[in-house]
């Protein structure tokens, strides 16, 4: 069966992921991989799209996309429950850092720091809705400028860190992976590869950490000095959860700093770590996430075989070796074209990947995605104490049950839109419209009397009164209606409704 055939509340294990090209790669990057357990939560009011729960987070797919994913069904009673574990089960030899306190792990950097006066440039990267813009504003204050990345209409915001004029932070578009699926993803990785920032500040949503860390692994493969900011840690701890920073730093090999960007907590500590890793060029302590002892041993051998094969080409193209190998296995056309492999090397590359597929039992792209999610699952098992459901999320879920319910969604939508139009055309908008019309009428009479008293030419008089005041004035009277309507629509949009 396929995802489309699941009943609400039922679960299944993914067997195969169909589709092709960048869209299929996008599915894999989102965690839709063979072996993953998925539960159908609900359908949209009109029946499409569907909301799924996978890897501990909610994912929305169109039914047409769900048909491409084959699953083996599980009964609803067999669905895996994520039971919050107690913090006591994760004893640590080191005290757990508080909010804004870095852990104990530091990566060995170069013997000599960058020359004094060198501008430290940072790429601020993260998933959408993880608090990236909030952190950017906290870092730069009002000292920022906005433009577009060359060749694409994707917003680019840059600014100096407050109190550190020698720095420049560029806010990259919110992305979920470094695969060439969207222009935002291409822009982000091209910026890091070709602009050569001295450091990366990777912000992740600590309340949805497993999903966010997938991008972190890809960023680490770029072998650029990097610091990880765990945002919204106040929410995690407020709901009984915890993240063991010391252990996470040991497993990842990069500094990890818990912060709350909205409350400006931990930001100063984050800046200190970012300046340190950039100044001393402390690169990630690991870029290899394969466990040679488990089923990913074949992936490990495949990647290292490719790295030996393309090492010279990657160096010539200015692409980090591990990143190049991973992208070649995924079939990334941009990296493949940039490496300029000979015919013999292409054939050997295909042979190495085919051998891995045979040993692993998965196709190439799915094997890489599974390797990353396997590592993330082990990482989270050792470092994350899951928080209980927050009051905000519970309240949102209850509201959604009404606003997107099977029988209540359409009446609720009709009622909300009727209220918006009533307030616009009969109450708020109408009041402002009457106020503006009264002001225009008063000004028209005053100007008409003034022009008459001054003996202005009749044609010019008619042009001003009949053309400008009566003509343009009648159009201006609609402005309050339009402004009020768009105000309510913006509220509905910002709320996610």
Short mmCIF file of C-alpha atoms in Angstrom, two decimals:
data_model
loop_
_atom_site.label_atom_id
_atom_site.label_comp_id
_atom_site.label_asym_id
_atom_site.label_seq_id
_atom_site.Cartn_x
_atom_site.Cartn_y
_atom_site.Cartn_z
CA UNK A 1 0.00 0.00 0.00
CA UNK A 2 1.00 3.66 -0.20
CA UNK A 3 0.79 6.58 2.21
CA UNK A 4 -2.41 7.63 0.49
CA UNK A 5 -4.07 4.39 1.64
CA UNK A 6 -3.38 4.91 5.36
CA UNK A 7 -6.27 5.53 7.72
CA UNK A 8 -6.14 8.40 10.19
CA UNK A 9 -4.25 7.28 13.30
CA UNK A 10 -2.75 4.25 11.57
CA UNK A 11 0.99 3.73 11.13
CA UNK A 12 3.23 2.04 8.62
CA UNK A 13 6.87 1.39 7.83
CA UNK A 14 8.20 2.91 4.62
CA UNK A 15 9.39 0.28 2.14
CA UNK A 16 10.26 2.32 -0.93
CA UNK A 17 10.24 5.96 -2.01
CA UNK A 18 9.25 6.63 -5.61
CA UNK A 19 9.65 9.73 -7.73
CA UNK A 20 12.81 10.95 -9.33
CA UNK A 21 15.30 13.79 -9.42
CA UNK A 22 15.40 16.65 -6.98
CA UNK A 23 11.83 16.08 -5.74
CA UNK A 24 12.66 12.55 -4.59
CA UNK A 25 15.86 13.83 -2.98
CA UNK A 26 13.73 16.38 -1.14
CA UNK A 27 11.52 13.57 0.22
CA UNK A 28 14.60 11.75 1.49
CA UNK A 29 16.05 14.87 3.08
CA UNK A 30 12.78 15.37 4.95
CA UNK A 31 13.16 11.91 6.49
CA UNK A 32 10.88 9.92 4.17
CA UNK A 33 13.31 7.00 3.93
CA UNK A 34 12.89 3.21 3.85
CA UNK A 35 12.61 1.78 7.34
CA UNK A 36 11.14 4.93 8.91
CA UNK A 37 7.85 4.60 10.78
CA UNK A 38 5.15 7.05 9.76
CA UNK A 39 1.73 7.83 11.24
CA UNK A 40 -1.12 9.58 9.44
CA UNK A 41 -2.39 12.36 11.71
CA UNK A 42 -5.14 13.95 9.59
CA UNK A 43 -6.22 15.26 6.21
CA UNK A 44 -6.83 18.86 5.26
CA UNK A 45 -10.53 19.87 5.20
CA UNK A 46 -10.75 19.41 1.41
CA UNK A 47 -8.95 16.05 1.64
CA UNK A 48 -5.55 17.18 0.36
CA UNK A 49 -2.81 17.46 1.64
CA UNK A 50 -2.23 14.96 4.47
CA UNK A 51 -0.33 15.53 7.72
CA UNK A 52 2.10 12.81 8.80
CA UNK A 53 4.25 12.25 11.86
CA UNK A 54 7.74 10.96 11.14
CA UNK A 55 11.00 11.19 13.10
CA UNK A 56 9.16 13.02 15.86
CA UNK A 57 7.85 15.92 13.77
CA UNK A 58 4.87 16.73 11.53
CA UNK A 59 5.27 16.66 7.76
CA UNK A 60 2.67 17.68 5.19
CA UNK A 61 2.51 15.94 1.80
CA UNK A 62 0.20 16.16 -1.18
CA UNK A 63 -1.77 12.99 -1.90
CA UNK A 64 -0.08 12.76 -5.29
CA UNK A 65 3.29 12.67 -3.51
CA UNK A 66 2.01 10.22 -0.91
CA UNK A 67 1.14 7.79 -3.69
CA UNK A 68 4.84 7.54 -4.52
CA UNK A 69 5.75 6.21 -1.06
CA UNK A 70 5.16 2.49 -0.48
CA UNK A 71 4.60 1.29 3.07
CA UNK A 72 3.88 -1.86 5.06
CA UNK A 73 0.93 -1.21 7.37
CA UNK A 74 1.02 -1.31 11.16
CA UNK A 75 -2.04 -1.29 13.41
CA UNK A 76 -2.77 1.92 15.21
CA UNK A 77 -2.13 0.08 18.47
CA UNK A 78 1.40 -0.73 17.30
CA UNK A 79 2.35 2.85 16.54
CA UNK A 80 5.50 3.80 18.36
CA UNK A 81 4.90 6.20 21.21
CA UNK A 82 7.53 8.71 22.12
CA UNK A 83 7.57 8.59 25.89
CA UNK A 84 9.51 11.45 27.53
CA UNK A 85 12.50 10.03 29.36
CA UNK A 86 13.64 11.33 32.69
CA UNK A 87 16.77 13.43 32.88
CA UNK A 88 18.20 11.15 35.60
CA UNK A 89 18.73 8.36 33.07
CA UNK A 90 21.49 10.44 31.44
CA UNK A 91 24.09 10.89 34.16
CA UNK A 92 27.03 13.11 33.17
CA UNK A 93 30.44 13.52 34.72
CA UNK A 94 30.33 17.25 33.91
CA UNK A 95 27.73 19.70 35.12
CA UNK A 96 25.15 20.43 32.45
CA UNK A 97 25.73 23.96 31.07
CA UNK A 98 23.06 26.52 31.78
CA UNK A 99 21.35 28.64 29.18
CA UNK A 100 24.05 30.49 27.29
CA UNK A 101 26.93 28.49 28.74
CA UNK A 102 29.07 26.60 26.28
CA UNK A 103 30.14 23.02 26.90
CA UNK A 104 33.62 21.64 27.46
CA UNK A 105 34.56 20.45 23.99
CA UNK A 106 36.82 22.52 21.77
CA UNK A 107 38.23 21.54 18.40
CA UNK A 108 41.93 21.87 17.73
CA UNK A 109 42.47 24.76 15.34
CA UNK A 110 45.43 26.19 13.51
CA UNK A 111 48.57 27.04 15.45
CA UNK A 112 48.30 30.70 14.51
CA UNK A 113 45.11 32.76 14.44
CA UNK A 114 44.08 34.88 11.49
CA UNK A 115 46.07 38.13 11.17
CA UNK A 116 44.80 41.03 13.33
CA UNK A 117 42.31 43.21 11.49
CA UNK A 118 41.02 40.37 9.28
CA UNK A 119 37.31 40.74 8.67
CA UNK A 120 35.46 37.77 10.17
CA UNK A 121 32.54 36.83 7.92
CA UNK A 122 29.79 34.52 9.11
CA UNK A 123 27.01 32.65 7.34
CA UNK A 124 23.87 32.38 9.50
CA UNK A 125 22.15 29.18 8.40
CA UNK A 126 19.16 27.19 9.64
CA UNK A 127 15.76 25.73 8.88
CA UNK A 128 12.74 27.92 8.29
CA UNK A 129 10.92 29.09 11.43
CA UNK A 130 13.81 28.24 13.76
CA UNK A 131 14.31 31.83 14.98
CA UNK A 132 17.03 32.75 12.50
CA UNK A 133 15.74 36.25 11.79
CA UNK A 134 15.28 36.90 15.51
CA UNK A 135 18.87 35.87 16.17
CA UNK A 136 20.11 37.96 13.24
CA UNK A 137 18.37 41.02 14.67
CA UNK A 138 19.87 40.35 18.10
CA UNK A 139 23.34 40.02 16.59
CA UNK A 140 23.27 43.07 14.34
CA UNK A 141 20.67 45.41 15.84
CA UNK A 142 19.81 48.14 13.34
CA UNK A 143 23.21 47.89 11.61
CA UNK A 144 22.15 45.87 8.57
CA UNK A 145 21.45 46.23 4.86
CA UNK A 146 19.21 44.23 2.54
CA UNK A 147 19.81 43.16 -1.04
CA UNK A 148 19.54 40.14 -3.34
CA UNK A 149 21.98 37.35 -4.01
CA UNK A 150 23.51 37.71 -7.49
CA UNK A 151 21.32 36.26 -10.20
CA UNK A 152 18.33 35.36 -8.01
CA UNK A 153 15.57 37.25 -6.26
CA UNK A 154 16.31 35.77 -2.83
CA UNK A 155 16.62 38.25 0.02
CA UNK A 156 20.09 38.80 1.42
CA UNK A 157 20.54 40.55 4.78
CA UNK A 158 23.99 41.39 6.10
CA UNK A 159 25.25 43.34 9.09
CA UNK A 160 28.00 43.62 11.67
CA UNK A 161 27.75 42.04 15.10
CA UNK A 162 27.09 44.76 17.66
CA UNK A 163 30.33 45.80 19.28
CA UNK A 164 32.43 43.97 16.70
CA UNK A 165 32.88 46.19 13.65
CA UNK A 166 35.36 43.76 12.10
CA UNK A 167 32.59 41.17 11.56
CA UNK A 168 29.95 40.67 8.88
CA UNK A 169 27.02 38.27 9.27
CA UNK A 170 24.99 37.22 6.23
CA UNK A 171 21.53 35.81 6.92
CA UNK A 172 21.10 32.93 4.47
CA UNK A 173 17.62 31.83 3.31
CA UNK A 174 15.85 29.31 5.53
CA UNK A 175 16.47 25.82 4.12
CA UNK A 176 16.05 22.18 5.16
CA UNK A 177 19.05 20.71 3.33
CA UNK A 178 21.84 21.55 0.89
CA UNK A 179 20.31 19.60 -1.98
CA UNK A 180 19.65 21.57 -5.20
CA UNK A 181 15.86 21.48 -4.85
CA UNK A 182 15.10 25.18 -4.47
CA UNK A 183 16.90 28.39 -5.36
CA UNK A 184 17.28 29.10 -1.64
CA UNK A 185 19.21 25.85 -1.11
CA UNK A 186 21.47 26.53 -4.08
CA UNK A 187 22.09 30.10 -2.91
CA UNK A 188 23.05 28.97 0.59
CA UNK A 189 25.57 26.37 -0.43
CA UNK A 190 27.00 28.47 -3.25
CA UNK A 191 27.56 31.30 -0.76
CA UNK A 192 29.47 29.04 1.63
CA UNK A 193 31.48 27.34 -1.13
CA UNK A 194 32.40 30.43 -3.15
CA UNK A 195 32.25 33.35 -0.71
CA UNK A 196 34.39 31.41 1.80
CA UNK A 197 32.99 32.75 5.09
CA UNK A 198 35.39 32.39 8.00
CA UNK A 199 32.68 30.74 10.08
CA UNK A 200 29.13 29.37 10.15
CA UNK A 201 26.55 30.05 12.84
CA UNK A 202 24.02 27.22 12.57
CA UNK A 203 20.81 27.87 14.52
CA UNK A 204 18.47 24.96 15.22
CA UNK A 205 15.06 24.70 16.87
CA UNK A 206 15.75 22.72 20.05
CA UNK A 207 12.07 21.75 20.28
CA UNK A 208 12.39 19.98 16.90
CA UNK A 209 16.04 19.05 17.10
CA UNK A 210 16.25 15.82 15.10
CA UNK A 211 14.72 17.43 12.03
CA UNK A 212 16.94 20.52 12.30
CA UNK A 213 20.22 18.64 12.82
CA UNK A 214 19.98 17.05 9.37
CA UNK A 215 21.11 20.36 7.88
CA UNK A 216 23.79 20.62 10.58
CA UNK A 217 25.40 17.39 9.36
CA UNK A 218 25.54 18.69 5.80
CA UNK A 219 27.02 21.99 6.93
CA UNK A 220 29.72 20.15 8.87
CA UNK A 221 30.71 18.31 5.69
CA UNK A 222 31.65 21.70 4.21
CA UNK A 223 34.59 21.75 6.68
CA UNK A 224 34.10 25.40 7.69
CA UNK A 225 34.58 26.58 11.31
CA UNK A 226 31.17 26.30 12.88
CA UNK A 227 29.19 26.84 16.08
CA UNK A 228 25.79 25.31 16.82
CA UNK A 229 23.13 27.48 18.52
CA UNK A 230 20.33 25.53 20.19
CA UNK A 231 17.48 28.04 20.10
CA UNK A 232 14.27 27.97 22.17
CA UNK A 233 16.00 26.11 24.99
CA UNK A 234 13.82 28.01 27.47
CA UNK A 235 10.77 26.27 25.97
CA UNK A 236 12.46 22.86 26.11
CA UNK A 237 13.35 23.23 29.78
CA UNK A 238 10.03 24.84 30.62
CA UNK A 239 8.30 21.69 29.37
CA UNK A 240 10.52 19.28 31.29
CA UNK A 241 13.03 18.48 28.56
CA UNK A 242 16.79 18.79 28.47
CA UNK A 243 19.75 18.50 26.09
CA UNK A 244 23.15 17.36 27.34
CA UNK A 245 25.42 19.90 25.74
CA UNK A 246 28.74 18.30 26.73
CA UNK A 247 27.86 14.94 25.21
CA UNK A 248 26.46 16.54 22.05
CA UNK A 249 29.68 18.52 21.58
CA UNK A 250 31.73 15.34 21.92
CA UNK A 251 29.64 13.48 19.36
CA UNK A 252 29.48 16.35 16.85
CA UNK A 253 32.92 17.86 17.37
CA UNK A 254 31.72 21.49 17.28
CA UNK A 255 30.86 24.02 20.01
CA UNK A 256 27.21 23.88 21.09
CA UNK A 257 25.59 26.85 22.84
CA UNK A 258 22.02 26.83 24.27
CA UNK A 259 20.27 30.15 23.64
CA UNK A 260 16.91 31.88 23.57
CA UNK A 261 17.08 34.39 20.72
CA UNK A 262 13.70 35.95 21.53
CA UNK A 263 14.84 36.73 25.09
CA UNK A 264 18.44 37.55 24.09
CA UNK A 265 19.72 34.87 26.47
CA UNK A 266 22.97 33.13 25.60
CA UNK A 267 23.60 35.32 22.55
CA UNK A 268 26.76 36.88 24.02
CA UNK A 269 28.17 33.42 24.75
CA UNK A 270 27.33 32.38 21.19
CA UNK A 271 29.15 35.42 19.78
CA UNK A 272 32.25 34.61 21.85
CA UNK A 273 32.33 31.04 20.54
CA UNK A 274 31.73 32.16 16.96
CA UNK A 275 34.54 34.73 17.09
CA UNK A 276 36.88 32.13 18.61
CA UNK A 277 36.32 29.37 16.05
CA UNK A 278 36.55 31.88 13.19
CA UNK A 279 39.67 33.62 14.49
CA UNK A 280 41.50 30.33 15.13
CA UNK A 281 39.86 28.48 12.21
CA UNK A 282 38.69 25.58 14.39
CA UNK A 283 37.00 23.29 11.90
CA UNK A 284 34.49 20.55 12.81
CA UNK A 285 36.12 17.66 14.67
CA UNK A 286 34.32 15.15 12.47
CA UNK A 287 32.67 14.96 9.06
CA UNK A 288 32.28 11.16 8.95
CA UNK A 289 28.95 10.05 10.38
CA UNK A 290 29.01 6.40 9.28
CA UNK A 291 29.06 3.60 11.82
CA UNK A 292 31.36 1.03 10.27
CA UNK A 293 29.99 -1.69 12.57
CA UNK A 294 26.35 -1.52 11.47
CA UNK A 295 24.49 -1.66 8.16
CA UNK A 296 26.07 1.64 7.08
CA UNK A 297 29.50 0.05 6.72
CA UNK A 298 28.87 -0.27 2.99
CA UNK A 299 28.12 3.46 2.82
CA UNK A 300 31.33 4.21 4.72
CA UNK A 301 33.44 2.17 2.27
CA UNK A 302 31.64 3.75 -0.69
CA UNK A 303 32.25 7.33 0.47
CA UNK A 304 35.91 6.76 1.25
CA UNK A 305 36.44 5.03 -2.09
CA UNK A 306 34.93 8.04 -3.88
CA UNK A 307 37.00 10.44 -1.79
CA UNK A 308 40.21 8.73 -2.94
CA UNK A 309 38.95 8.81 -6.53
CA UNK A 310 37.98 12.48 -6.75
CA UNK A 311 40.38 14.11 -4.25
CA UNK A 312 42.34 16.03 -6.88
CA UNK A 313 39.18 17.13 -8.72
CA UNK A 314 37.51 18.37 -5.53
CA UNK A 315 40.59 20.38 -4.59
CA UNK A 316 40.74 21.95 -8.07
CA UNK A 317 37.01 22.80 -7.96
CA UNK A 318 37.25 24.25 -4.44
CA UNK A 319 34.68 21.80 -3.05
CA UNK A 320 35.23 20.09 0.33
CA UNK A 321 36.11 16.44 -0.26
CA UNK A 322 33.57 14.80 2.04
CA UNK A 323 30.77 17.06 0.78
CA UNK A 324 31.69 16.25 -2.82
CA UNK A 325 31.62 12.49 -2.16
CA UNK A 326 28.22 12.64 -0.47
CA UNK A 327 26.73 14.73 -3.25
CA UNK A 328 28.11 12.43 -5.94
CA UNK A 329 26.37 9.48 -4.29
CA UNK A 330 23.13 11.49 -4.12
CA UNK A 331 23.49 12.28 -7.83
CA UNK A 332 23.85 16.04 -7.42
CA UNK A 333 24.28 17.38 -10.99
CA UNK A 334 25.93 20.65 -9.91
CA UNK A 335 28.74 18.91 -8.04
CA UNK A 336 29.12 16.28 -10.75
CA UNK A 337 29.59 18.92 -13.45
CA UNK A 338 32.00 20.95 -11.30
CA UNK A 339 34.36 18.01 -10.71
CA UNK A 340 34.92 17.32 -14.44
CA UNK A 341 35.60 13.59 -14.09
CA UNK A 342 37.06 11.62 -16.97
CA UNK A 343 35.11 8.81 -18.61
CA UNK A 344 37.13 6.16 -16.76
CA UNK A 345 36.58 7.94 -13.44
CA UNK A 346 32.85 8.19 -14.10
CA UNK A 347 32.67 4.48 -14.78
CA UNK A 348 34.64 3.70 -11.62
CA UNK A 349 32.39 6.04 -9.64
CA UNK A 350 29.30 4.24 -10.88
CA UNK A 351 30.88 0.88 -10.04
CA UNK A 352 31.64 1.97 -6.45
CA UNK A 353 28.11 3.28 -5.91
CA UNK A 354 26.46 0.21 -7.49
CA UNK A 355 28.48 -2.05 -5.22
CA UNK A 356 27.29 -0.07 -2.21
CA UNK A 357 23.66 -0.30 -3.34
CA UNK A 358 23.99 -4.07 -3.66
CA UNK A 359 25.52 -4.45 -0.19
CA UNK A 360 23.26 -1.93 1.53
CA UNK A 361 19.98 -2.97 -0.08
CA UNK A 362 18.97 0.64 -0.70
CA UNK A 363 19.37 2.95 -3.66
CA UNK A 364 22.18 5.50 -3.45
CA UNK A 365 20.27 8.59 -2.35
CA UNK A 366 18.20 6.68 0.22
CA UNK A 367 21.36 5.09 1.66
CA UNK A 368 22.95 8.51 2.33
CA UNK A 369 19.76 9.86 3.92
CA UNK A 370 19.42 6.73 6.06
CA UNK A 371 23.05 7.04 7.18
CA UNK A 372 22.44 10.60 8.37
CA UNK A 373 19.16 9.86 10.15
CA UNK A 374 20.69 6.76 11.80
CA UNK A 375 23.43 8.94 13.26
CA UNK A 376 20.90 11.56 14.37
CA UNK A 377 18.77 8.94 16.10
CA UNK A 378 21.78 7.67 18.07
CA UNK A 379 22.83 11.25 18.84
CA UNK A 380 19.40 12.20 20.16
CA UNK A 381 19.07 8.97 22.13
CA UNK A 382 22.26 9.85 24.00
CA UNK A 383 21.78 13.59 24.42
CA UNK A 384 18.10 14.57 24.34
CA UNK A 385 15.46 14.21 27.04
CA UNK A 386 12.19 14.75 25.19
CA UNK A 387 9.99 17.50 26.65
CA UNK A 388 6.33 16.93 27.29
CA UNK A 389 3.84 18.67 25.00
CA UNK A 390 3.79 22.39 25.68
CA UNK A 391 0.61 24.21 26.64
CA UNK A 392 0.94 26.34 23.50
CA UNK A 393 1.15 23.27 21.25
CA UNK A 394 -1.76 21.60 23.04
CA UNK A 395 -3.86 24.75 22.68
CA UNK A 396 -2.92 25.05 19.00
CA UNK A 397 -3.88 21.42 18.43
CA UNK A 398 -7.31 21.95 19.99
CA UNK A 399 -7.90 25.06 17.87
CA UNK A 400 -6.79 23.18 14.75
CA UNK A 401 -9.21 20.37 15.55
CA UNK A 402 -12.03 22.88 15.10
CA UNK A 403 -10.62 25.12 12.36
CA UNK A 404 -9.48 22.20 10.17
CA UNK A 405 -12.00 19.56 11.29
CA UNK A 406 -13.80 17.48 8.72
CA UNK A 407 -17.23 18.98 9.44
CA UNK A 408 -16.33 22.28 11.12
CA UNK A 409 -13.59 23.63 8.83
CA UNK A 410 -15.76 25.02 6.03
CA UNK A 411 -18.40 26.63 8.30
CA UNK A 412 -15.57 28.11 10.40
CA UNK A 413 -13.91 29.52 7.28
CA UNK A 414 -17.18 31.03 6.03
CA UNK A 415 -17.82 32.54 9.46
CA UNK A 416 -14.32 34.02 9.78
CA UNK A 417 -14.38 35.54 6.29
CA UNK A 418 -17.89 36.90 6.88
CA UNK A 419 -16.64 38.56 10.06
CA UNK A 420 -13.64 40.02 8.20
CA UNK A 421 -15.86 41.50 5.48
CA UNK A 422 -18.41 42.77 8.00
CA UNK A 423 -15.72 44.58 10.01
CA UNK A 424 -14.13 45.92 6.81
CA UNK A 425 -17.19 47.21 4.95
CA UNK A 426 -19.55 48.01 7.81
CA UNK A 427 -17.52 48.85 10.90
CA UNK A 428 -13.81 49.71 10.88
CA UNK A 429 -13.21 50.26 7.16
CA UNK A 430 -16.52 52.07 6.76
CA UNK A 431 -15.72 54.44 9.66
CA UNK A 432 -12.32 55.35 8.23
CA UNK A 433 -13.88 55.71 4.77
CA UNK A 434 -16.52 58.11 6.07
CA UNK A 435 -13.84 60.06 7.92
CA UNK A 436 -11.70 60.38 4.78
CA UNK A 437 -14.66 61.30 2.58
CA UNK A 438 -15.64 64.02 5.06
CA UNK A 439 -12.10 65.42 5.00
CA UNK A 440 -11.96 65.38 1.20
CA UNK A 441 -15.40 67.07 0.94
CA UNK A 442 -14.36 69.82 3.37
CA UNK A 443 -11.10 70.39 1.49
CA UNK A 444 -12.95 70.42 -1.86
CA UNK A 445 -15.36 73.11 -0.67
CA UNK A 446 -12.53 75.20 0.77
CA UNK A 447 -10.43 75.01 -2.42
CA UNK A 448 -13.51 75.67 -4.61
CA UNK A 449 -14.28 78.83 -2.69
CA UNK A 450 -10.64 79.92 -2.80
CA UNK A 451 -10.38 79.40 -6.58
CA UNK A 452 -13.64 81.30 -7.10
CA UNK A 453 -12.46 84.17 -4.93
CA UNK A 454 -9.16 84.35 -6.83
CA UNK A 455 -10.94 84.39 -10.19
CA UNK A 456 -9.07 81.37 -11.57
CA UNK A 457 -9.78 80.38 -15.19
CA UNK A 458 -12.92 78.23 -15.46
CA UNK A 459 -11.12 75.39 -17.28
CA UNK A 460 -8.37 75.21 -14.65
CA UNK A 461 -10.99 75.54 -11.93
CA UNK A 462 -12.91 72.55 -13.35
CA UNK A 463 -9.69 70.55 -13.73
CA UNK A 464 -8.80 71.01 -10.06
CA UNK A 465 -12.28 70.52 -8.57
CA UNK A 466 -13.91 68.01 -10.93
CA UNK A 467 -10.77 66.20 -12.04
CA UNK A 468 -8.51 66.08 -8.99
CA UNK A 469 -10.76 66.40 -5.96
CA UNK A 470 -13.89 64.64 -7.22
CA UNK A 471 -12.10 62.16 -9.48
CA UNK A 472 -9.04 61.21 -7.46
CA UNK A 473 -10.89 61.80 -4.20
CA UNK A 474 -13.49 59.16 -5.06
CA UNK A 475 -10.69 56.63 -5.65
CA UNK A 476 -8.89 57.62 -2.42
CA UNK A 477 -12.05 56.89 -0.46
CA UNK A 478 -11.50 53.18 -1.16
CA UNK A 479 -8.05 53.21 0.49
CA UNK A 480 -9.38 52.71 4.06
CA UNK A 481 -11.38 49.71 2.85
CA UNK A 482 -8.34 48.16 1.15
CA UNK A 483 -6.00 48.84 4.07
CA UNK A 484 -8.44 47.37 6.59
CA UNK A 485 -9.07 44.27 4.47
CA UNK A 486 -5.37 43.59 3.97
CA UNK A 487 -4.76 44.12 7.68
CA UNK A 488 -7.16 41.30 8.56
CA UNK A 489 -5.78 39.08 5.78
CA UNK A 490 -2.25 39.63 7.10
CA UNK A 491 -3.40 38.52 10.56
CA UNK A 492 -4.84 35.33 9.07
CA UNK A 493 -1.64 34.78 7.09
CA UNK A 494 0.73 35.37 10.01
CA UNK A 495 -1.28 33.05 12.23
CA UNK A 496 -0.87 30.26 9.66
CA UNK A 497 -4.61 30.06 9.00
#
